[in-house]
Each structure stands twice: as structure tokens, then as C-alpha cells.
PDB file of C-alpha atoms in Angstrom:
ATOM      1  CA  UNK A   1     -24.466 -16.999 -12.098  1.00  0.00           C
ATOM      2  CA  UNK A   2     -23.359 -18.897 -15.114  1.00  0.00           C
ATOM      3  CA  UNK A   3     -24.105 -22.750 -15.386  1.00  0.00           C
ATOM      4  CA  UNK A   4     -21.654 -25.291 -15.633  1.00  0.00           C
ATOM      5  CA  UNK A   5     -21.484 -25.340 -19.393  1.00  0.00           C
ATOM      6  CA  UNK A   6     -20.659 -21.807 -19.868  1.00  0.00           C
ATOM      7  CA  UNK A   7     -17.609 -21.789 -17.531  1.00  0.00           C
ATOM      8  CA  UNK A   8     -16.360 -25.519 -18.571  1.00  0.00           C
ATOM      9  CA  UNK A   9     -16.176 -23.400 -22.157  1.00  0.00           C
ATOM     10  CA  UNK A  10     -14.916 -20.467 -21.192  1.00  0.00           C
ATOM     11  CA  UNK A  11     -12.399 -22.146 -18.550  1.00  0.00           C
ATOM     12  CA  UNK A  12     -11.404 -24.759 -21.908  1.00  0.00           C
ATOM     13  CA  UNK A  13     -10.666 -21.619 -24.064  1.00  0.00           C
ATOM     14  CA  UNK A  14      -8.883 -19.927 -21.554  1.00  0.00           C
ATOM     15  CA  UNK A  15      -6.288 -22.645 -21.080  1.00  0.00           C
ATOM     16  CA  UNK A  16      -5.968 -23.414 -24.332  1.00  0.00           C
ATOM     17  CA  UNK A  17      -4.722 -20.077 -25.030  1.00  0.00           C
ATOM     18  CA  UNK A  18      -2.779 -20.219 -22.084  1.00  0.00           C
ATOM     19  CA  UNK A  19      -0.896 -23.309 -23.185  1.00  0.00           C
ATOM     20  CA  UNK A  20      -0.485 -21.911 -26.858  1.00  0.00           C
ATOM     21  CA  UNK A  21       1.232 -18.637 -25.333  1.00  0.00           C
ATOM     22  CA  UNK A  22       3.398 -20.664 -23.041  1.00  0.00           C
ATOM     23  CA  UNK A  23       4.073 -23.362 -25.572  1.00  0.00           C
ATOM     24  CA  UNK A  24       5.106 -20.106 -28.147  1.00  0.00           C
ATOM     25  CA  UNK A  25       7.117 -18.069 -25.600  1.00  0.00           C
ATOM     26  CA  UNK A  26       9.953 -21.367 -25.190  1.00  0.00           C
ATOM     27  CA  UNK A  27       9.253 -23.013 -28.501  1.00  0.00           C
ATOM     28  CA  UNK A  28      12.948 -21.938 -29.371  1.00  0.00           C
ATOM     29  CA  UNK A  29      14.280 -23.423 -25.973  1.00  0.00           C
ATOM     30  CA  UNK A  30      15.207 -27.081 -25.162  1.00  0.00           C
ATOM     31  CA  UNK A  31      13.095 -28.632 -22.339  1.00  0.00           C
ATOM     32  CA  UNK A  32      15.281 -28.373 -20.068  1.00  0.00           C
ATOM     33  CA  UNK A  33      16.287 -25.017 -19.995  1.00  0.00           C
ATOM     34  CA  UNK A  34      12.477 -24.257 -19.699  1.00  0.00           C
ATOM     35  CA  UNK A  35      11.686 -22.596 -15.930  1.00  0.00           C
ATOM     36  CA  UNK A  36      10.361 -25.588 -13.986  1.00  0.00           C
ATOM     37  CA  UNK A  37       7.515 -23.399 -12.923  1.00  0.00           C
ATOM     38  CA  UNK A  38       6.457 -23.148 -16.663  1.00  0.00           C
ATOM     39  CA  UNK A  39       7.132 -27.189 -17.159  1.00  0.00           C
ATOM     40  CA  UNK A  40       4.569 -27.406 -13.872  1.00  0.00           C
ATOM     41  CA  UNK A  41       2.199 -25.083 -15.359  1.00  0.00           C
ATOM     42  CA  UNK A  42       1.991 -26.785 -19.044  1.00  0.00           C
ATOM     43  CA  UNK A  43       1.348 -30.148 -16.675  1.00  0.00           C
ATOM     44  CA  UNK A  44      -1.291 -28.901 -15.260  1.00  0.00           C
ATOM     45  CA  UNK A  45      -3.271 -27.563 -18.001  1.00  0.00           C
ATOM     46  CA  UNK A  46      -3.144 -30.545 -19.648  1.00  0.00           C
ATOM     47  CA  UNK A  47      -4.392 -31.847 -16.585  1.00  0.00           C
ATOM     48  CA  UNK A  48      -7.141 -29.442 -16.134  1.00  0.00           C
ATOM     49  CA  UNK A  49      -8.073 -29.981 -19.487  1.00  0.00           C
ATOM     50  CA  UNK A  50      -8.409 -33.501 -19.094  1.00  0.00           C
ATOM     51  CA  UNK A  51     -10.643 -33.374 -15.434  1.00  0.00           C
ATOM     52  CA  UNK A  52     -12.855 -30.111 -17.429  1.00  0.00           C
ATOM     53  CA  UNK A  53     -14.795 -33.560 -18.048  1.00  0.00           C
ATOM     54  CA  UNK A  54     -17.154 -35.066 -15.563  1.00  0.00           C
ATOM     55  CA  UNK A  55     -18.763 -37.935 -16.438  1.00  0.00           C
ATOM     56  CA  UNK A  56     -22.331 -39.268 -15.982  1.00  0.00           C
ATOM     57  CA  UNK A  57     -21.359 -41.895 -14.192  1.00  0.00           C
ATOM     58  CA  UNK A  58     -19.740 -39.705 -11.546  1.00  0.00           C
ATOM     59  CA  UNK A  59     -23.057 -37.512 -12.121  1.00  0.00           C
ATOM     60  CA  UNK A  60     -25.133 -40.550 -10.878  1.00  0.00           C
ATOM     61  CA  UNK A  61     -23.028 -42.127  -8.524  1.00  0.00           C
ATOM     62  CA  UNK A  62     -22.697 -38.827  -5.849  1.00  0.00           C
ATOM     63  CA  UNK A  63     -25.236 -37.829  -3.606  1.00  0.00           C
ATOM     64  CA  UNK A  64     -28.627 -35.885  -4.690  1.00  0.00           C
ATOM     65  CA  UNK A  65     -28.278 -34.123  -1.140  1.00  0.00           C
ATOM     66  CA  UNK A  66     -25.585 -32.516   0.633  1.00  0.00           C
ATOM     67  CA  UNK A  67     -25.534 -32.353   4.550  1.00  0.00           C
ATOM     68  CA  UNK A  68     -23.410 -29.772   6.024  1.00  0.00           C
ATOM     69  CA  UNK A  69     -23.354 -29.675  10.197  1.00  0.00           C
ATOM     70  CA  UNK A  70     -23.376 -26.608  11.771  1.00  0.00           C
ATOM     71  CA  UNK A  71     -21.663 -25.329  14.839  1.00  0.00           C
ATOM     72  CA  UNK A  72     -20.541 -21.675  15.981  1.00  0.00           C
ATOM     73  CA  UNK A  73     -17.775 -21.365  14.010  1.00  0.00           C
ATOM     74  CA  UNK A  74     -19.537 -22.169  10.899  1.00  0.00           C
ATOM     75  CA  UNK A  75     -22.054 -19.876  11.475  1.00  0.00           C
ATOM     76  CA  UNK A  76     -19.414 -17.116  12.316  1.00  0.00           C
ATOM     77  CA  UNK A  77     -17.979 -18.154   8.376  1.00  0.00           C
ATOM     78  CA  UNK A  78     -21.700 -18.395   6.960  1.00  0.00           C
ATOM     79  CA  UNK A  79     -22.880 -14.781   8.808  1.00  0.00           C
ATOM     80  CA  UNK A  80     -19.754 -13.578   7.322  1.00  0.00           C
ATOM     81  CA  UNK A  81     -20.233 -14.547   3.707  1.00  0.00           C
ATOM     82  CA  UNK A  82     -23.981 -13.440   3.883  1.00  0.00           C
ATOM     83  CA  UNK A  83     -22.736 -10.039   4.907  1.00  0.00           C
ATOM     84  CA  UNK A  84     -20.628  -9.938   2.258  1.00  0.00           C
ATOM     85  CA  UNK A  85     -23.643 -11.177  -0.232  1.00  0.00           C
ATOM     86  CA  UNK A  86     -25.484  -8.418   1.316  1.00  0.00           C
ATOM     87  CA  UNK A  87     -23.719  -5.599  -0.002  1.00  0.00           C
ATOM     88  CA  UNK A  88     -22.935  -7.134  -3.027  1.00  0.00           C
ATOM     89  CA  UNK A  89     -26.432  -8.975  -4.020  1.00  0.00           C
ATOM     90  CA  UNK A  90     -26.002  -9.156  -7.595  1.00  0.00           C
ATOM     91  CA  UNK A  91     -23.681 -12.188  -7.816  1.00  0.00           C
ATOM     92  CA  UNK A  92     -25.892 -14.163  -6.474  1.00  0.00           C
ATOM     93  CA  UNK A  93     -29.163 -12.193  -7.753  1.00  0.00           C
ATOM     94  CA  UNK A  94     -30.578 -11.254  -4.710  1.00  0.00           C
ATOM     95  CA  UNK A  95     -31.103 -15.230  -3.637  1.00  0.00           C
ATOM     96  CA  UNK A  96     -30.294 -15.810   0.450  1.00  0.00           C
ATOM     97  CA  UNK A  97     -30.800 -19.240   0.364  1.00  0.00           C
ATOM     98  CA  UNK A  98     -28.102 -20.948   2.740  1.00  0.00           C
ATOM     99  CA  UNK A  99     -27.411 -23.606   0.014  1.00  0.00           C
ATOM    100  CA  UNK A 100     -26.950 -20.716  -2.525  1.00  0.00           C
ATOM    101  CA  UNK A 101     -24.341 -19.113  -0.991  1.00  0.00           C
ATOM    102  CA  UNK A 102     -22.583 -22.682  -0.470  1.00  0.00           C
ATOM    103  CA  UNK A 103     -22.882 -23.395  -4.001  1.00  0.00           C
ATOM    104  CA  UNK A 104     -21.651 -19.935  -5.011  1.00  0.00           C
ATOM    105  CA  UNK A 105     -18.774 -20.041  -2.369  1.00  0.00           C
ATOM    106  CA  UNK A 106     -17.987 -23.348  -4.113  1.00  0.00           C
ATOM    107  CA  UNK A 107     -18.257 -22.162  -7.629  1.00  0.00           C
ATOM    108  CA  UNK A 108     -16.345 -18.658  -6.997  1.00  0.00           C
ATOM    109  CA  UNK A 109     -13.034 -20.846  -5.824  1.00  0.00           C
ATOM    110  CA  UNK A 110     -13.475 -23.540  -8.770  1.00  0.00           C
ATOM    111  CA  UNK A 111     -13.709 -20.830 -11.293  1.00  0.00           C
ATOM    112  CA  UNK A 112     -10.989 -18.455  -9.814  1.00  0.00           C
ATOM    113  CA  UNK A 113      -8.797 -20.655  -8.127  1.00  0.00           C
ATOM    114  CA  UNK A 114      -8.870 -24.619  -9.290  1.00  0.00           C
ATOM    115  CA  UNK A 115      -9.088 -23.530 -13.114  1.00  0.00           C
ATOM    116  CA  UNK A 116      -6.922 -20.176 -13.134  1.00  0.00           C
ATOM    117  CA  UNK A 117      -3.309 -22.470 -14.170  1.00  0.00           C
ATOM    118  CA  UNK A 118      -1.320 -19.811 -12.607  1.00  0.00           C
ATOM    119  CA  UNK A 119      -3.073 -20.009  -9.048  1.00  0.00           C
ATOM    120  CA  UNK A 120      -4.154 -23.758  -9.063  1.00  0.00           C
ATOM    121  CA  UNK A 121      -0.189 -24.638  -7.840  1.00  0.00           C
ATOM    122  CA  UNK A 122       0.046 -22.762  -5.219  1.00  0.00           C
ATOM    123  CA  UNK A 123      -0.336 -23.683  -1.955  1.00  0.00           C
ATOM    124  CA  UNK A 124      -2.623 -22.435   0.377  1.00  0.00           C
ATOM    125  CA  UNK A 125      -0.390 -19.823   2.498  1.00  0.00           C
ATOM    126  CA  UNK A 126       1.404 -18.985  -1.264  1.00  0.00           C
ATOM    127  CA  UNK A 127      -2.469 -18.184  -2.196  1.00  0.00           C
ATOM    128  CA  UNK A 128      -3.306 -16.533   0.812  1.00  0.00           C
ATOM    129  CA  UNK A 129      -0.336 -14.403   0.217  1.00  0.00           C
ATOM    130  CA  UNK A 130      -1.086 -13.737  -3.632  1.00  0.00           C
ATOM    131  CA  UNK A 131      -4.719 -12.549  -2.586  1.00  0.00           C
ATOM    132  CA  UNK A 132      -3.626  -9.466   0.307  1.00  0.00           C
ATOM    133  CA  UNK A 133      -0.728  -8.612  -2.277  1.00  0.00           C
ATOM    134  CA  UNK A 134      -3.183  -7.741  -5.341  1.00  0.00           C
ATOM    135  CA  UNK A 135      -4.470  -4.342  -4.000  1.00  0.00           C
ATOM    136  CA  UNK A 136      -1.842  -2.195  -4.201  1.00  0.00           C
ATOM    137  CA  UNK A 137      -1.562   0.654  -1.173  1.00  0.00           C
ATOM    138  CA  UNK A 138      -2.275   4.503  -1.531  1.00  0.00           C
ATOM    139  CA  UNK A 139       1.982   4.909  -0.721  1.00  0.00           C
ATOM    140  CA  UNK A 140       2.607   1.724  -3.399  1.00  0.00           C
ATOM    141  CA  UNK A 141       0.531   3.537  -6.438  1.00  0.00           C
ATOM    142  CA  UNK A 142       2.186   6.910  -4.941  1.00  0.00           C
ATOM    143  CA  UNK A 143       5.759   5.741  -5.248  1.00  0.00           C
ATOM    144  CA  UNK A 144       5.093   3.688  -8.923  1.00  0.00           C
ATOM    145  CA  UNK A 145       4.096   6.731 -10.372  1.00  0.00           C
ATOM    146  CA  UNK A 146       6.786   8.685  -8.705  1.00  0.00           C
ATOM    147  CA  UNK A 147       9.769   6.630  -9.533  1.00  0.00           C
ATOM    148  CA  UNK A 148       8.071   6.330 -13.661  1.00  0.00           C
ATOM    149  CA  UNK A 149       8.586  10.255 -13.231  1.00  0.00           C
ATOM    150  CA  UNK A 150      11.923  10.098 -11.807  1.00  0.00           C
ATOM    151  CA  UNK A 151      13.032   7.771 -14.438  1.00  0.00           C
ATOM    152  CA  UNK A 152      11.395   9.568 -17.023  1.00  0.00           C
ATOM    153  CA  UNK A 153      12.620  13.512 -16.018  1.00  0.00           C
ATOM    154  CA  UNK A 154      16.250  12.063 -15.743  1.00  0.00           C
ATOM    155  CA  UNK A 155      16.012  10.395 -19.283  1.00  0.00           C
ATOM    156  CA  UNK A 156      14.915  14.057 -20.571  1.00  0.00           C
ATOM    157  CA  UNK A 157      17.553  15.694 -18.309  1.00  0.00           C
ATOM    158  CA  UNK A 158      20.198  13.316 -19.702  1.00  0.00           C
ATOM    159  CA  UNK A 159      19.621  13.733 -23.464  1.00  0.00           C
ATOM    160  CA  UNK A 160      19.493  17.413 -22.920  1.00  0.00           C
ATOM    161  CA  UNK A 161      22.880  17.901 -20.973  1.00  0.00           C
ATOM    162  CA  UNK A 162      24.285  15.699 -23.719  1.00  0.00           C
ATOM    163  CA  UNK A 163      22.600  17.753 -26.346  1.00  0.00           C
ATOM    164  CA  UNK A 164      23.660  20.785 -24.776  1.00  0.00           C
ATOM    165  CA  UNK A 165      27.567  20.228 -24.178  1.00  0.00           C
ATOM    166  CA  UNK A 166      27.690  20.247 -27.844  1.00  0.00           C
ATOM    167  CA  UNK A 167      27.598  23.818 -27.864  1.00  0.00           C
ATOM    168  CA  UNK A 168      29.634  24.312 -24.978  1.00  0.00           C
ATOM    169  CA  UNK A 169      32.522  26.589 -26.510  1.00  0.00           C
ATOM    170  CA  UNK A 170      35.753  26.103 -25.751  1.00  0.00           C
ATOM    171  CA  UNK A 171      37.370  29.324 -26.772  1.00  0.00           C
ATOM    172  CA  UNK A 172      37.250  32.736 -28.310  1.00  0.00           C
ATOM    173  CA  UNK A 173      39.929  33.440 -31.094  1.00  0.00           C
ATOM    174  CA  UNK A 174      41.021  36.910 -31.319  1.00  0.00           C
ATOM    175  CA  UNK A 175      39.030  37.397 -34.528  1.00  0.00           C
ATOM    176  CA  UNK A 176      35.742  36.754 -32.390  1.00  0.00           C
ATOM    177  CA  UNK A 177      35.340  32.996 -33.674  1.00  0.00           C
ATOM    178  CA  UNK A 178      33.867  30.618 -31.575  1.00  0.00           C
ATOM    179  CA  UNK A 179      36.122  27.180 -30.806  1.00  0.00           C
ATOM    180  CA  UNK A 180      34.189  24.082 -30.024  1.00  0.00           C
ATOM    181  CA  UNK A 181      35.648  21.895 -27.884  1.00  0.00           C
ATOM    182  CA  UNK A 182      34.905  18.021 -28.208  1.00  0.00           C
ATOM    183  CA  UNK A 183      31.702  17.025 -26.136  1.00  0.00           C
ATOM    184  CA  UNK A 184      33.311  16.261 -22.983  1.00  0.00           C
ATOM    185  CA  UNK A 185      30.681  13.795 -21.802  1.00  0.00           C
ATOM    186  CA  UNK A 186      31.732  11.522 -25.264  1.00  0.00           C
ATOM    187  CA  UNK A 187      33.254   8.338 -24.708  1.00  0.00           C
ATOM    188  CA  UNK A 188      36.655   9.696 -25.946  1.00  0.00           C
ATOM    189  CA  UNK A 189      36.532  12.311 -23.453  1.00  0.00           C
ATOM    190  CA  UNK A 190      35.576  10.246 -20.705  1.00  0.00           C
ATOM    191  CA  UNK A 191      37.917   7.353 -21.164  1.00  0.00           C
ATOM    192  CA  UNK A 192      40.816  10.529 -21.812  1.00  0.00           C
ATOM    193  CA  UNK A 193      40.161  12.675 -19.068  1.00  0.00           C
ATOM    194  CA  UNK A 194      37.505  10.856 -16.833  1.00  0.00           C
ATOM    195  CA  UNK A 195      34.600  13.370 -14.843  1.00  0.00           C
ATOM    196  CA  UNK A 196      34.091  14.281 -11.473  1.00  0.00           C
ATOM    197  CA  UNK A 197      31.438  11.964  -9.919  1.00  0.00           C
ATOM    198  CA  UNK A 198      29.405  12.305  -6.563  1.00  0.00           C
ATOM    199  CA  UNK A 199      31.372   9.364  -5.134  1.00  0.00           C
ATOM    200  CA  UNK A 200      34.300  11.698  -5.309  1.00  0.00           C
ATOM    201  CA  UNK A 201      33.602  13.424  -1.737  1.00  0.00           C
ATOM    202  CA  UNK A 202      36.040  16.118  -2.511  1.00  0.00           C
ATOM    203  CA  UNK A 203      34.543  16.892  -6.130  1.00  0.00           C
ATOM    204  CA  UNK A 204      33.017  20.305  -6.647  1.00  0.00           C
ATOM    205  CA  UNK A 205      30.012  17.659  -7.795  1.00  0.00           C
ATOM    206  CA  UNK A 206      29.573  16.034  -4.668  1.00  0.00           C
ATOM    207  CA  UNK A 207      29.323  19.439  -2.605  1.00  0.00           C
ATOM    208  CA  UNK A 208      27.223  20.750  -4.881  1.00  0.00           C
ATOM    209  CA  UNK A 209      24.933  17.795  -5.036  1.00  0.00           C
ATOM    210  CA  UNK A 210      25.023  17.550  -1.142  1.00  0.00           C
ATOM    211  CA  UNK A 211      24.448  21.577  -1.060  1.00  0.00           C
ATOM    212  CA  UNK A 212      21.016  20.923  -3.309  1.00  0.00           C
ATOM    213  CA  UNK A 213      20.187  17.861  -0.947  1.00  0.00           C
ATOM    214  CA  UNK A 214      19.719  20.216   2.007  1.00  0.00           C
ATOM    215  CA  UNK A 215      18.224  23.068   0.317  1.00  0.00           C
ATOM    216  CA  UNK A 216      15.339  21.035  -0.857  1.00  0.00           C
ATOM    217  CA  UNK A 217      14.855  19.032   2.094  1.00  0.00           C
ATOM    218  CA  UNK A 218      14.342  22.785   3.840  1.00  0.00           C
ATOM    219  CA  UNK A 219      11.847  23.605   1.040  1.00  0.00           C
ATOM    220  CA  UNK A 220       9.879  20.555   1.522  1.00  0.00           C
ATOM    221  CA  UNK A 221       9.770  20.790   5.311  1.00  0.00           C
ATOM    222  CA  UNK A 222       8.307  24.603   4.506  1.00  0.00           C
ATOM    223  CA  UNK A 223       5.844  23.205   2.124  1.00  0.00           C
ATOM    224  CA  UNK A 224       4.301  19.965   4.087  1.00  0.00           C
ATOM    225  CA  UNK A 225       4.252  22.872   7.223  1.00  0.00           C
ATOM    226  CA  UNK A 226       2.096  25.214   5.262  1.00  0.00           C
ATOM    227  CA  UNK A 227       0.555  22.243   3.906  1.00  0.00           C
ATOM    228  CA  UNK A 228      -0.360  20.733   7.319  1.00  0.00           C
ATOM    229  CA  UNK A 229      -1.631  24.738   8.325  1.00  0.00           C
ATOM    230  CA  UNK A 230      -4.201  24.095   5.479  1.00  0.00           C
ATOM    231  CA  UNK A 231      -5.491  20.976   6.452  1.00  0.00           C
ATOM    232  CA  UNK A 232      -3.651  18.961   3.995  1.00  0.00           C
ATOM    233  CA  UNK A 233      -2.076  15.971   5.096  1.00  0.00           C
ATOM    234  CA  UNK A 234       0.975  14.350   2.940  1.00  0.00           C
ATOM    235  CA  UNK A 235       3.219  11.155   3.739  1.00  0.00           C
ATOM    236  CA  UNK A 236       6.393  13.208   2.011  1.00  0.00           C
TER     237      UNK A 236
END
């Protein structure tokens, strides 16, 4: 574990360049139209800033020794956090001692919780909250990465079509030259002579779009079946 110096230094730089990005980001904007949560936040750091020093007074004043009374429940919380130690051994390098692991319980939440600006406001339950949301689920990272492909494959599709429908002809003359027709998916055309849409339920769009919805619905029931024969299982 680092001592106290190292993280008072490391937790000083890391707020001032918190407050210097903050402080940059709404130079340009009056005080008042600054988000209150970013007024709170540049509060606190100067706060923090200002506590990051503890003085030798306070040193010599508090108690050498620190007497912590036991019962069941405690021991259910210390049992716990030595099993955790356990399998993780190098954070505290391989020292059991009961007051270790109270000191390093202590210094873990000081370090990532008291001095971290953007976690020091919260309350408890808002916290508790932040903490089970970081991991992300298999189905979360799954559906991320599918809608970035989505997004991405209709971009391409897009600029193509549009590429494309200016070299849609619009007639033959009798001397075998090619007319092209304005790109009917240009503004002029649209605000002209408007487009079928989906939302039109009648529109040769919409039943062909609701046609291609149940055709590959059947195809994916066919593939998660064979899938399923092979021992593969998929949340599709």
C-alpha cells in the first residue's frame, strides 16, 4: 500500500486537474448558467483541497490506539473482507493482521470515495447505486456493440442509396441515350413530390418492409434451432 504522502500528492494533482478541466469547460459561461452539479463539484474540490491537510496538532491530539468491539455481525463483515483479501492478497501484501485489513478498508474508501470529487457528493444509496451499475452485463456489452453496428451499416446503406439514385435513369430516347432523372431522394424532389414512408400502411414500402420483418424473424428462429441442436446457446 502507498503511505499517506504519496496519495495526499497524487489525490492534490488529481483535483487540481480536475478543477482546471471543469473551470476550462464553462469558462465562456456566466455562473449561473453553470449546472449546479458542476458549481457543487468546484465547491468541493476546493474543499478537499483545503482538508488534504492534517495538522500535527490533530496528529497529537487523537488516540495512539483504536478499540473496535466485536459482535457477530462484525465478524460476519470482518470474515467477509478477509475472504475477499484472501483471493486477492496482493493489496495488502500478504499481511492478515485484523488491524490491517481495518486500515486498508479505511484507506480503500478515503482514496476512492472521500477524494474521487465526482463520488464524494453522493449519498450513500446514490453510491451504492453507482458501484452495481459500473460492470456492464454480457446482454449490455452485446446490445452496445450491436446498436454501434446498426448505426454504422445504416450510415453506409444511406450514403450508398443516395449515391446510387444518381444513376437511376429515367428514360431511353429513341437514339439509345440514357435520360437522368433528378435524384429523387434530393430535397427538391422530396419537398415536390414527397416518398412513400413505412408509416404509410398502404405504401408498397410498408408491405415490403413488414414482408422482410417476417422472413427474417423465420430465418432466425431456424438458426437459434440449429444453433440450440449444437449446443450453442444465444439470448437472440
Amino acid at each position: 500500500m502507498k503511505d499517506a504522502i504519496e496519495i495526499k500528492n497524487e489525490h492534490i494533482k488529481n483535483l487540481a486537474k480536475r478543477k482546471n478541466f471543469l473551470t476550462k469547460k464553462y469558462a465562456n459561461q456566466i455562473v449561473s448558467e453553470v449546472p449546479k452539479k458542476v458549481r457543487d463539484e468546484l465547491q468541493l474540490i476546493d474543499t478537499l483541497l483545503a482538508d488534504s491537510h492534517v495538522s500535527e496538532e490533530i496528529y497529537q491530539s487523537s488516540p495512539k490506539m483504536v478499540n473496535i468491539r466485536n459482535s457477530r455481525d462484525e465478524e460476519w463483515y470482518f470474515q467477509q473482507m478477509l475472504n475477499w483479501l484472501k483471493r486477492h492478497p496482493n493489496v495488502i501484501n500478504g499481511q492478515f493482521a485484523r488491524s490491517t485489513i481495518y486500515k486498508f478498508t479505511l484507506h480503500f474508501f478515503v482514496e476512492n470515495i472521500v477524494l474521487n470529487s465526482k463520488n464524494a457528493n453522493l449519498t450513500i444509496d446514490e453510491l451504492a447505486s453507482r458501484l452495481n451499475d459500473l460492470t456492464q452485463s454480457k446482454n449490455e456489452v452485446k446490445l452496445t456493440a450491436q446498436n454501434k453496428n446498426i448505426e454504422e451499416s445504416l450510415s453506409f446503406m444511406m450514403s450508398m442509396i443516395y449515391r446510387l439514385m444518381d444513376t437511376v435513369p429515367e428514360s431511353i430516347d429513341p437514339t439509345n441515350k440514357v435520360q437522368y432523372m433528378l435524384n429523387p431522394m434530393s430535397e427538391i424532389e422530396l419537398k415536390a413530390l414527397g416518398t412513400e414512408t413505412e408509416l404509410e400502411e398502404d405504401s408498397e414500402l410498408a408491405k415490403s418492409f413488414a414482408a422482410y420483418k417476417n422472413i427474417r424473424f423465420r430465418d432466425k428462429q431456424r438458426i437459434q434451432k440449429i444453433n440450440q441442436e449444437r449446443g450453442i446457446i444465444s439470448n437472440d
